XYZ file of C-alpha atoms in Angstrom:
329
model
C -38.072 117.200 -15.037
C -38.627 115.272 -18.962
C -37.330 111.578 -18.961
C -34.922 111.364 -21.645
C -33.188 108.123 -22.416
C -29.291 107.708 -22.912
C -26.491 105.635 -22.952
C -22.958 105.977 -21.302
C -21.168 103.559 -23.388
C -21.648 101.244 -26.422
C -23.328 97.863 -25.945
C -26.655 95.775 -25.789
C -30.367 97.310 -24.948
C -28.906 97.168 -21.532
C -27.005 100.178 -21.633
C -29.766 102.605 -22.314
C -31.306 104.342 -19.261
C -34.390 106.371 -17.972
C -32.694 110.122 -17.227
C -34.039 113.134 -15.507
C -32.850 116.047 -17.866
C -33.699 119.291 -17.736
C -34.603 120.345 -21.772
C -33.255 123.532 -23.284
C -35.597 126.134 -24.936
C -35.671 125.317 -28.773
C -33.698 127.228 -31.011
C -34.832 129.858 -33.309
C -34.956 127.151 -35.737
C -36.795 124.343 -33.558
C -39.439 123.559 -32.542
C -39.964 121.716 -29.170
C -42.290 118.669 -28.871
C -44.256 117.306 -26.066
C -43.740 113.336 -27.240
C -46.457 110.839 -27.493
C -44.889 107.889 -29.594
C -41.319 106.845 -30.692
C -40.557 104.776 -33.934
C -37.650 102.533 -33.428
C -35.060 101.849 -36.236
C -32.124 99.736 -36.633
C -30.185 102.736 -37.304
C -29.864 103.180 -33.495
C -29.019 99.881 -32.876
C -26.268 100.160 -34.946
C -25.258 103.291 -33.417
C -25.694 102.179 -29.958
C -23.386 99.353 -30.838
C -20.878 101.243 -32.110
C -21.904 100.190 -35.248
C -22.622 102.964 -37.370
C -21.826 105.865 -39.715
C -21.975 108.466 -36.552
C -19.831 108.086 -33.011
C -21.552 108.841 -29.625
C -19.956 111.674 -27.289
C -21.484 109.967 -23.866
C -23.272 110.344 -22.406
C -25.202 110.227 -26.193
C -29.042 110.692 -26.716
C -30.423 108.344 -29.974
C -33.706 108.332 -31.616
C -34.590 109.150 -35.279
C -38.646 109.118 -35.173
C -41.387 111.022 -32.724
C -44.708 112.112 -32.674
C -46.525 114.482 -30.648
C -47.710 117.888 -29.723
C -45.525 121.413 -30.416
C -44.915 123.301 -26.771
C -43.245 126.054 -28.538
C -40.762 127.030 -31.179
C -37.842 129.009 -31.960
C -38.290 132.770 -33.368
C -37.476 132.042 -36.832
C -40.342 128.726 -36.998
C -43.571 129.770 -38.451
C -46.291 127.368 -39.504
C -46.820 126.176 -36.729
C -49.008 126.973 -33.083
C -49.058 125.513 -29.165
C -50.147 122.416 -29.526
C -50.438 121.218 -33.165
C -50.494 117.289 -33.344
C -46.905 117.012 -35.648
C -43.816 114.153 -36.570
C -40.714 113.880 -37.297
C -38.516 113.359 -40.267
C -35.178 112.033 -38.946
C -32.333 114.697 -38.712
C -28.913 113.707 -39.525
C -27.607 113.643 -36.126
C -30.035 111.621 -33.779
C -27.586 112.566 -30.794
C -28.053 115.913 -30.821
C -31.274 115.777 -31.990
C -32.511 112.259 -29.942
C -35.690 111.631 -29.951
C -35.877 109.089 -27.154
C -37.785 111.192 -24.936
C -40.970 113.092 -23.837
C -39.813 115.950 -24.530
C -37.543 116.849 -27.647
C -36.577 119.998 -29.919
C -36.032 119.216 -33.445
C -35.083 121.764 -36.893
C -38.607 123.097 -38.291
C -37.279 122.002 -41.635
C -37.706 118.514 -40.208
C -41.138 118.473 -38.269
C -44.752 117.757 -40.165
C -48.182 118.193 -39.550
C -48.975 114.915 -40.184
C -52.798 114.055 -41.560
C -55.592 114.436 -39.084
C -56.693 110.899 -39.591
C -53.219 109.195 -38.261
C -52.425 108.140 -35.336
C -49.399 109.530 -32.918
C -48.120 105.667 -33.207
C -48.604 105.875 -36.748
C -46.944 109.117 -37.641
C -44.074 108.054 -35.404
C -43.747 105.123 -37.699
C -43.611 106.613 -41.254
C -41.149 109.296 -41.916
C -37.943 107.441 -42.075
C -39.342 104.495 -44.289
C -41.618 106.098 -46.989
C -38.707 108.857 -47.304
C -36.160 106.009 -47.890
C -38.369 104.442 -50.428
C -39.725 106.994 -51.909
C -36.274 108.531 -52.435
C -35.252 105.585 -53.628
C -37.737 103.948 -55.507
C -39.398 107.507 -57.177
C -37.410 110.349 -57.373
C -34.408 108.154 -58.447
C -35.677 104.598 -60.088
C -38.794 106.592 -61.539
C -40.750 103.857 -60.997
C -44.033 103.395 -63.217
C -46.757 100.598 -63.725
C -45.241 98.576 -66.425
C -42.149 98.202 -64.065
C -41.437 95.113 -61.558
C -39.350 95.840 -58.246
C -37.221 93.103 -56.111
C -37.972 93.690 -52.860
C -35.131 92.652 -50.590
C -35.210 91.795 -46.743
C -38.712 92.739 -47.612
C -39.666 92.398 -43.565
C -37.927 95.643 -42.413
C -40.044 98.473 -42.484
C -38.923 99.801 -45.071
C -38.844 97.017 -47.155
C -42.915 96.921 -46.246
C -42.993 100.742 -47.220
C -41.377 99.911 -50.268
C -44.235 97.519 -51.724
C -46.902 100.179 -50.585
C -44.832 103.117 -52.764
C -44.368 100.966 -55.589
C -47.884 99.618 -55.322
C -48.671 103.297 -55.560
C -48.117 104.199 -58.860
C -48.785 100.622 -60.360
C -45.441 98.184 -60.180
C -45.589 95.063 -59.145
C -43.831 94.064 -56.307
C -41.251 91.032 -55.945
C -40.167 90.358 -52.251
C -37.712 88.454 -51.211
C -37.115 86.715 -47.680
C -35.119 83.638 -46.438
C -37.746 81.110 -45.676
C -41.362 80.819 -46.231
C -41.912 81.695 -42.695
C -42.703 85.260 -43.473
C -44.481 84.666 -46.745
C -47.848 84.692 -46.073
C -47.366 87.919 -44.012
C -45.379 89.275 -47.281
C -47.948 89.244 -49.429
C -50.802 90.336 -46.723
C -48.948 93.880 -46.434
C -48.874 93.863 -50.225
C -45.961 91.955 -52.319
C -47.191 90.442 -55.452
C -44.851 87.741 -55.651
C -42.777 86.214 -52.674
C -39.664 84.379 -53.369
C -37.430 82.401 -50.297
C -34.281 82.637 -51.272
C -33.003 79.556 -49.295
C -35.510 77.218 -50.334
C -35.837 78.373 -53.872
C -33.874 79.459 -57.299
C -34.245 83.175 -56.937
C -33.239 83.657 -60.689
C -35.644 80.702 -62.086
C -38.449 82.481 -60.125
C -38.066 86.287 -61.393
C -37.576 85.069 -64.800
C -40.873 83.138 -64.621
C -42.696 85.805 -62.920
C -41.607 88.631 -65.450
C -41.883 86.235 -68.285
C -37.678 86.221 -69.025
C -37.336 89.768 -68.845
C -35.981 90.315 -65.421
C -37.189 93.425 -62.797
C -35.764 97.122 -64.225
C -35.640 97.706 -60.434
C -33.968 96.713 -57.402
C -33.952 97.955 -53.716
C -31.575 95.751 -52.020
C -30.242 96.289 -47.709
C -28.418 93.357 -47.943
C -25.300 93.959 -50.018
C -22.416 91.321 -50.306
C -22.413 88.267 -52.661
C -26.498 88.862 -53.233
C -25.468 91.636 -55.820
C -24.551 89.194 -58.337
C -27.425 87.446 -58.247
C -29.553 90.260 -58.112
C -27.901 91.673 -61.279
C -28.847 88.547 -63.178
C -32.203 89.018 -62.024
C -32.188 91.908 -64.064
C -33.474 93.496 -67.256
C -31.835 95.833 -69.922
C -30.926 99.219 -68.505
C -32.306 98.048 -65.115
C -31.039 99.655 -62.019
C -30.064 98.059 -58.793
C -30.092 100.778 -55.883
C -28.428 99.350 -52.470
C -29.523 101.220 -49.513
C -27.507 99.004 -46.959
C -24.837 96.344 -45.768
C -26.588 93.756 -43.454
C -24.406 91.404 -45.196
C -20.261 90.938 -43.707
C -19.258 89.621 -46.611
C -17.602 91.281 -49.720
C -19.109 89.924 -52.758
C -17.730 89.379 -56.958
C -18.563 92.768 -59.196
C -20.607 91.368 -61.647
C -19.262 92.750 -64.381
C -20.532 90.477 -67.308
C -24.338 91.726 -66.018
C -23.396 95.111 -65.516
C -21.731 95.594 -69.149
C -23.934 93.076 -70.766
C -27.320 94.652 -69.835
C -26.022 98.223 -69.617
C -26.870 98.501 -65.519
C -26.184 101.002 -63.290
C -25.792 100.008 -59.339
C -26.058 102.829 -57.335
C -24.827 103.282 -53.571
C -28.409 105.196 -51.927
C -28.251 107.305 -48.906
C -30.932 108.508 -46.687
C -29.610 112.155 -46.606
C -29.499 112.250 -50.259
C -33.419 112.983 -49.821
C -33.411 115.075 -46.653
C -29.728 117.043 -47.766
C -32.242 118.986 -50.536
C -34.829 121.298 -49.668
C -36.329 120.545 -52.768
C -36.579 116.944 -52.559
C -37.465 117.046 -49.282
C -40.272 119.321 -49.817
C -41.844 116.767 -52.818
C -41.338 113.995 -50.363
C -43.099 115.189 -47.876
C -45.944 116.452 -50.092
C -46.121 112.492 -52.174
C -46.024 110.788 -48.471
C -48.553 113.301 -47.091
C -51.177 112.866 -50.089
C -50.225 109.154 -49.752
C -51.319 108.782 -45.838
C -54.308 111.325 -46.586
C -55.895 108.627 -49.038
C -54.763 105.223 -47.491
C -52.251 104.281 -50.087
C -49.776 104.736 -47.393
C -50.522 102.724 -44.229
C -47.483 102.312 -41.381
C -47.345 98.583 -40.249
C -47.398 98.314 -36.916
C -45.979 95.063 -35.493
C -45.699 96.081 -31.730
C -45.976 98.698 -29.275
C -44.004 98.879 -26.032
C -44.618 101.909 -22.603
C -41.637 104.179 -22.527
C -40.946 102.405 -19.466
C -39.969 99.345 -21.515
C -36.713 101.032 -23.759
C -34.843 98.258 -23.338
C -37.511 95.380 -23.998
C -38.271 97.114 -27.121
C -35.243 97.529 -28.776
C -34.051 94.328 -27.591
C -37.346 92.821 -29.936
C -36.177 95.065 -32.487
C -32.763 93.419 -33.143
C -34.477 89.743 -32.503
C -35.716 90.322 -36.533
C -38.736 88.452 -35.522
C -41.092 91.753 -35.919
C -42.987 92.336 -39.554
C -43.552 96.033 -39.637
C -42.565 98.901 -36.690
C -41.941 98.421 -33.324
C -42.835 101.933 -31.948
C -42.650 102.707 -27.857
C -45.564 105.236 -26.796
C -46.139 107.640 -23.941
């Protein structure tokens, strides 16, 4: 029987168990995949720790991303043949369609035949980060070559993907990070400018970089008090896309900046993209083209074997990495 990762209670990496589980045949609209690589995401850590929008029903599977070969598919599925190399666009229910396992079933609309030049490891590190970044920056903010964009918490996989998506349209990337420890790596990954917020004045540096105009687009997963400071960095008619809440603290509403500069502050969710068939198809086309051309190239921080799933997710929680953590089978 295939090996599947499940957890029977909330907690740290130690609650993860590799178990032999019989995997059912794919439903009529599903594809069954023999997994070669799994991409890890912070959402899975939050889910396992009971700090996510979804709650577990024990024992629970988990996982959003994977890549492998098609084993079989349901009666209504078209466009795939046995053996095809495919990767998974995260679904909206990781407990039902978890990806931490040797064999998984995934709805066909979330399965992509990725470009042949892409390894399984990079394919498993692709879709969460690029769909999230593309949806915010291109689909919603309409980022262009005339724009500056602030990408905060920039060493995350989504932050690094945002660099590449922004560069693909010619925009200028301003990355923020707490200290200068990761500054060189962020420049190497594609940031035009890096601001260490614990060591430099964010607003002064942004205004210096933009000749006093500010940035039209901000892409932020932190929230809290940082929102008011980011609003002060923005240009007239700018848009701030808030896609996370890493800060546990509430912050003041920046009413004077919002009113004075006609700003838009928008909460942004990944499911706005994957929940709409038309938008999802645009995302697939844009990202596939970018992967094929090399404009988009997933950065992998480290790989672990499947047997070290606990160690891999512990490393994810350490925040030491720059890029994606991938588990291989």
